[in-house]
Amino acid sequence: MIKFLDLSKQYFSIKKEVDHAVSSVLNEASFIGGPHLKSFEENFARYVGAQNCVGVGNGTDALEIAIEALDLPKNSEILVPANSFIASSEAVTRTGHKVVFVDACPNSYVISLEDVKKKITSKTSAIIAVHLYGHPCDMDGLVDIARGADLKIIEDCAQAHGAKFKGKTVGSLGDIATFSFYPGKNLGAYGDGGAITSNDKALAESCRMIANHGRIAKYEHQFEGRNSRLDALQASILNVKLNHIENWTAKRVEIADYYIANLSNHPEICLPIRQPWADHVYHLFVIRVSDREALKKFLYDNGVETGVHYPTALPKLKAYELHRQRNEKMLCSIHDSTLLSLPIGDHLSERDVDYVCKQIQKFYH
Ligand SMILES: *Cc1c(COP(=O)(O)O)cnc(C)c1O
């Protein structure tokens, strides 16, 4: 079986380094905070090219804390792409704001600037720029719009570690950015983890306090915060994996290029677009096909696991049943029945990828 994701294979390729890092945390018994966390925060900030990094419990908390730290007007409207994982919109509601869904670009799948412009009202306070599937949003365009309308930009980089817009790494291109280190992400921990990056020191400090009970010292609490921390075990593992991510990303890009070269002469398949200004990190390689279920089943029966990201556009979910945008016609609400994610990642060999292509070609023959 060609797996969609194979975390144990990756672990065995770096086992010695990971085991060493984990046992040093166990030996030091410094589980919360400490040198491993500090060093990961510094290393990750450098990797992203941001001035500050704060480790937090997961990518969803990262979004909630970032939005809270921005101190936006209560009940303001925040623009969220309709094509994303629910965490992107959940964080908006959880922090007391209103979700306004925005359509996606047809083949790069990131937020549509045209629709952003249409959705801005006097109550809009921020835009969540999700670099979906690993493709960066058009940050110049978004920053222009945000400046003109006095909006904040929160980059949701959960799927885009190391992706670049015009040569600049995502995570420092808006006001604040959030990352997830969920195990299946391009940079994944062995449990939950997340981070917030920003060039604004005061904003980053505010996030650190919110995530740590509003405190500046052990029992000195300036306000009520919460508990959401990246623990030392995860930080030590992430420090090891950060040294490999460039290689892993290069492999993803190679696989994507192979898919594009070998599937482009099938008119039935709509391949993902990579904008000329994008360094795509291919967290997912998503194609669109009208006979999605049949192709998915054919591939599975022939030993290839695939995924669907996401089967239901956010506005159509039960969670948004009472949301006034439920019935709005959006391209991504029509496309969701045709999306199919092909396997991609460092666990695949050239032969595996070639086999996937051959099976798809066979299906369409
Ligand atoms: C995974 C993901 C998140 C949430 O991250 P968790 O660490 O699972 O909480 C947020 N946004 C997007 C786009 C994601 O893919």
XYZ file of C-alpha atoms and ligand atoms in Angstrom:
380
model
C 0.000 0.000 0.000
C 1.297 3.450 -0.882
C 0.433 5.418 2.210
C -0.892 8.954 2.253
C 1.252 9.680 5.294
C 3.898 7.519 6.995
C 5.175 9.071 10.191
C 6.948 5.973 11.474
C 9.076 5.725 8.332
C 10.242 9.304 8.885
C 10.894 8.625 12.564
C 13.150 5.663 11.751
C 15.160 7.854 9.379
C 16.030 10.263 12.244
C 15.593 7.927 15.217
C 19.060 8.389 16.699
C 18.832 12.188 16.766
C 15.258 12.213 18.079
C 15.912 9.632 20.784
C 18.958 11.572 21.901
C 16.981 14.823 22.123
C 14.091 13.187 23.980
C 16.336 11.446 26.490
C 18.181 14.671 27.228
C 14.853 16.328 28.143
C 13.964 13.332 30.320
C 17.347 13.437 32.024
C 17.112 17.151 32.693
C 13.458 16.790 33.791
C 12.776 20.287 32.581
C 9.471 19.690 30.850
C 7.875 23.121 30.611
C 9.916 26.062 29.351
C 13.656 25.561 29.623
C 16.550 25.498 27.160
C 14.994 23.247 24.489
C 11.980 25.509 24.114
C 14.120 28.634 24.070
C 16.432 27.232 21.455
C 13.564 26.026 19.263
C 11.848 29.413 19.450
C 15.086 31.093 18.361
C 15.767 28.591 15.602
C 12.229 28.736 14.282
C 12.175 32.559 14.306
C 15.395 32.498 12.274
C 13.958 29.932 9.868
C 10.855 32.041 9.302
C 12.769 35.321 9.224
C 10.639 36.800 12.010
C 11.938 38.756 14.995
C 9.927 36.849 17.591
C 8.550 33.360 18.100
C 6.334 32.068 20.914
C 5.710 28.339 21.268
C 2.095 27.442 22.127
C -0.015 24.309 22.617
C -1.283 23.854 19.048
C -2.118 25.708 15.843
C -5.705 26.430 16.839
C -4.642 28.023 20.131
C -2.018 29.978 18.169
C -4.800 31.547 16.084
C -6.997 32.285 19.112
C -4.134 33.825 21.056
C -2.942 35.874 18.069
C -6.440 37.276 17.476
C -6.873 38.029 21.182
C -3.497 39.787 21.328
C -4.428 42.041 18.391
C -7.159 43.480 20.627
C -9.619 44.061 17.788
C -12.943 45.825 18.396
C -15.467 43.462 20.028
C -17.792 41.665 17.587
C -15.818 42.835 14.592
C -15.905 40.918 11.314
C -12.895 38.839 10.322
C -12.487 37.559 6.775
C -11.723 33.833 6.593
C -11.268 31.699 3.475
C -14.226 29.337 2.978
C -11.785 26.692 1.804
C -9.742 25.794 4.889
C -9.686 23.631 7.988
C -12.291 24.686 10.565
C -9.615 25.937 12.998
C -9.216 29.056 10.829
C -12.829 30.130 11.420
C -13.301 28.560 14.869
C -10.667 30.872 16.335
C -12.602 33.899 15.099
C -15.845 32.895 16.810
C -14.048 31.756 19.969
C -12.453 35.168 20.391
C -15.798 36.930 20.098
C -15.708 37.970 16.466
C -17.826 37.269 13.402
C -16.697 34.959 10.644
C -17.155 36.310 7.130
C -16.305 33.670 4.552
C -14.375 34.556 1.424
C -14.132 32.467 -1.735
C -10.916 30.850 -2.983
C -8.979 31.296 -6.225
C -9.950 28.479 -8.599
C -6.658 26.589 -8.961
C -4.223 27.889 -6.369
C -7.008 27.485 -3.761
C -5.889 30.401 -1.572
C -8.112 33.358 -0.636
C -9.477 35.372 -3.576
C -8.511 39.057 -3.434
C -11.490 40.031 -5.563
C -13.835 38.451 -3.056
C -11.902 39.947 -0.116
C -12.612 43.404 -1.543
C -16.328 42.585 -1.864
C -16.606 41.340 1.727
C -15.058 44.320 3.517
C -17.514 46.428 5.528
C -17.099 49.152 8.153
C -17.027 46.373 10.781
C -14.185 44.386 9.233
C -11.096 44.328 11.442
C -8.830 41.605 10.065
C -8.112 39.032 7.375
C -6.916 35.487 8.019
C -4.518 34.646 5.204
C -4.339 30.856 5.104
C -1.400 29.695 2.974
C -3.483 26.683 2.050
C -1.932 23.384 0.949
C 1.467 25.125 1.217
C 0.815 27.767 -1.457
C 1.390 31.322 -0.199
C -1.390 33.892 -0.533
C -0.745 36.985 -2.637
C 0.663 38.947 0.288
C 1.400 42.169 -1.659
C -2.221 42.276 -2.742
C -3.517 41.521 0.750
C -1.221 44.037 2.448
C -2.370 46.720 -0.022
C -6.027 46.007 0.713
C -5.401 45.819 4.465
C -3.544 49.157 4.520
C -6.324 50.874 2.594
C -9.034 49.589 4.933
C -7.060 49.622 8.194
C -7.198 45.857 8.675
C -4.819 43.484 10.442
C -3.453 40.423 8.679
C -3.096 37.130 10.509
C -1.169 34.569 8.485
C -2.318 30.997 9.153
C 0.856 29.105 8.187
C -0.253 25.716 9.562
C 0.289 24.138 6.121
C 3.117 26.313 4.879
C 6.326 26.014 6.927
C 9.046 27.535 4.752
C 6.782 28.596 1.859
C 7.859 31.848 0.240
C 6.090 34.779 -1.331
C 8.452 36.606 -3.731
C 11.407 35.039 -1.953
C 10.228 36.007 1.539
C 9.272 33.233 3.941
C 5.674 33.277 5.180
C 5.280 33.993 8.886
C 6.480 37.597 8.931
C 4.559 39.097 6.024
C 1.463 40.204 7.936
C 0.956 41.579 11.462
C 1.194 38.203 13.131
C 1.417 34.575 12.021
C 0.481 31.195 13.420
C 1.877 27.710 12.890
C 0.752 24.201 13.758
C 3.124 21.340 14.509
C 0.403 18.690 14.423
C 2.233 15.429 13.547
C 1.039 15.349 9.921
C 2.063 18.915 9.091
C 5.252 19.591 7.076
C 7.030 20.267 10.363
C 5.296 18.021 12.854
C 5.850 17.260 16.525
C 5.062 13.902 18.164
C 1.927 15.295 19.726
C 0.292 18.714 19.580
C 2.298 21.892 19.184
C 2.101 25.339 17.663
C 3.832 28.691 17.424
C 3.170 32.367 16.838
C 5.658 34.564 14.986
C 5.693 38.335 14.571
C 8.084 41.201 14.007
C 6.152 43.202 16.594
C 7.870 42.549 19.915
C 5.071 43.924 22.094
C 2.504 41.817 20.256
C 4.621 38.679 20.667
C 5.090 39.417 24.376
C 1.369 39.863 24.736
C 0.843 36.427 23.120
C 3.375 34.887 25.488
C 1.510 36.306 28.479
C -1.938 35.242 27.236
C -0.596 31.719 26.688
C 0.881 31.613 30.170
C -1.869 32.830 32.548
C -1.233 36.519 31.909
C 1.864 36.406 34.005
C 5.191 38.164 33.908
C 6.680 36.242 36.832
C 5.681 33.104 38.734
C 2.734 34.503 40.686
C 2.539 37.935 39.127
C -0.498 37.915 36.881
C -1.273 41.117 35.001
C -4.548 39.748 33.634
C -6.356 36.447 33.165
C -4.824 34.442 30.390
C -4.902 30.735 29.720
C -2.538 27.782 29.535
C -1.253 26.951 26.077
C 2.423 26.085 25.931
C 4.730 24.161 23.645
C 6.353 21.613 25.944
C 10.061 20.827 26.065
C 9.742 17.294 24.657
C 7.984 18.576 21.566
C 10.407 21.491 21.251
C 13.395 19.131 21.396
C 11.893 16.934 18.658
C 11.028 19.964 16.534
C 14.612 21.232 16.904
C 15.841 17.982 15.361
C 13.254 17.997 12.603
C 13.888 21.648 11.721
C 17.332 20.546 10.477
C 15.671 18.245 7.953
C 12.729 20.264 6.759
C 14.521 21.805 3.780
C 15.350 18.329 2.434
C 11.842 17.092 3.069
C 10.358 20.129 1.340
C 12.670 19.667 -1.654
C 11.383 16.122 -1.934
C 7.769 17.324 -1.856
C 8.493 19.789 -4.652
C 10.178 17.054 -6.717
C 7.128 14.820 -6.316
C 4.764 17.667 -7.223
C 6.811 18.408 -10.350
C 6.661 14.730 -11.276
C 2.871 14.675 -10.884
C 2.538 17.849 -12.954
C 4.794 16.515 -15.721
C 3.042 13.160 -15.877
C -0.590 14.130 -15.419
C -0.756 17.328 -17.463
C -1.932 15.673 -20.667
C -5.141 14.441 -19.079
C -7.876 17.010 -19.661
C -10.005 15.256 -17.027
C -7.570 16.346 -14.319
C -7.315 19.917 -13.082
C -3.801 20.315 -11.645
C -2.925 22.831 -8.925
C -1.428 26.118 -10.085
C 1.806 27.484 -8.650
C 1.915 31.252 -9.054
C 5.206 32.567 -10.483
C 5.907 34.383 -7.198
C 5.293 31.302 -5.053
C 7.680 28.867 -3.438
C 5.051 26.232 -2.784
C 5.869 23.674 -0.049
C 3.143 21.210 -1.106
C 1.739 20.210 2.245
C -0.897 18.718 -0.026
C -1.033 18.034 -3.746
C -4.674 18.604 -4.609
C -6.199 17.846 -7.988
C -9.797 18.290 -9.120
C -11.676 15.573 -10.990
C -15.399 15.287 -11.706
C -15.458 11.553 -10.906
C -13.653 11.907 -7.586
C -15.254 8.991 -5.724
C -14.627 6.562 -8.577
C -10.977 7.590 -8.947
C -10.453 7.502 -5.179
C -11.848 3.978 -5.004
C -9.870 2.811 -8.058
C -6.632 4.086 -6.511
C -7.418 2.531 -3.134
C -8.233 -0.815 -4.753
C -4.881 -0.584 -6.507
C -2.941 0.158 -3.351
C -2.845 3.970 -3.262
C -4.212 5.959 -0.322
C -5.541 9.433 -1.077
C -7.235 12.151 0.967
C -9.852 14.880 0.557
C -9.116 18.408 1.772
C -11.750 19.375 2.453
C -14.899 17.410 1.605
C -17.196 20.261 2.680
C -16.444 23.964 2.287
C -16.675 25.646 5.710
C -19.919 27.615 5.083
C -21.776 24.366 4.349
C -20.777 22.615 7.590
C -23.389 21.899 10.262
C -21.350 24.149 12.555
C -22.317 27.085 10.320
C -25.948 26.044 9.876
C -27.151 29.335 11.281
C -24.556 31.373 9.479
C -26.055 33.792 6.997
C -23.525 32.887 4.294
C -24.517 29.248 4.110
C -26.346 29.568 0.830
C -23.979 31.971 -0.840
C -22.722 30.688 -4.180
C -18.975 30.265 -3.912
C -16.674 28.516 -6.308
C -15.082 26.548 -3.487
C -18.496 25.305 -2.328
C -18.980 23.822 -5.787
C -15.436 22.474 -6.071
C -15.426 20.605 -2.752
C -16.953 17.472 -4.295
C -14.135 17.244 -6.852
C -11.000 17.733 -4.715
C -8.597 14.818 -4.312
C -5.257 14.912 -2.475
C -2.593 12.604 -3.905
C 0.071 11.159 -1.610
C 3.089 13.434 -1.184
C 5.962 13.464 1.317
C 9.420 12.172 2.129
C 8.066 8.643 2.694
C 7.508 8.113 -1.041
C 10.070 6.707 -3.463
C 10.296 7.679 -7.141
C 8.810 4.305 -7.952
C 5.843 4.985 -5.677
C 5.103 8.301 -7.350
C 5.490 6.803 -10.798
C 3.101 4.023 -9.789
C 0.486 6.561 -8.646
C 0.746 8.364 -11.996
C 0.479 5.096 -13.941
C -2.640 4.091 -12.003
C -4.302 7.453 -12.666
C -3.390 7.193 -16.360
C -4.839 3.702 -16.415
C -8.081 4.945 -14.848
C -8.492 7.546 -17.584
C -7.408 5.312 -20.417
C -3.907 22.058 11.099
C -4.437 23.402 10.863
C -4.760 24.275 11.925
C -4.828 23.830 13.359
O -3.697 23.323 13.897
P -3.784 22.347 15.180
O -2.361 22.289 15.615
O -4.294 21.044 14.697
O -4.658 22.969 16.185
C -5.123 25.569 11.629
N -5.222 25.998 10.357
C -4.965 25.188 9.311
C -5.081 25.737 7.938
C -4.572 23.868 9.524
O -4.329 23.066 8.484
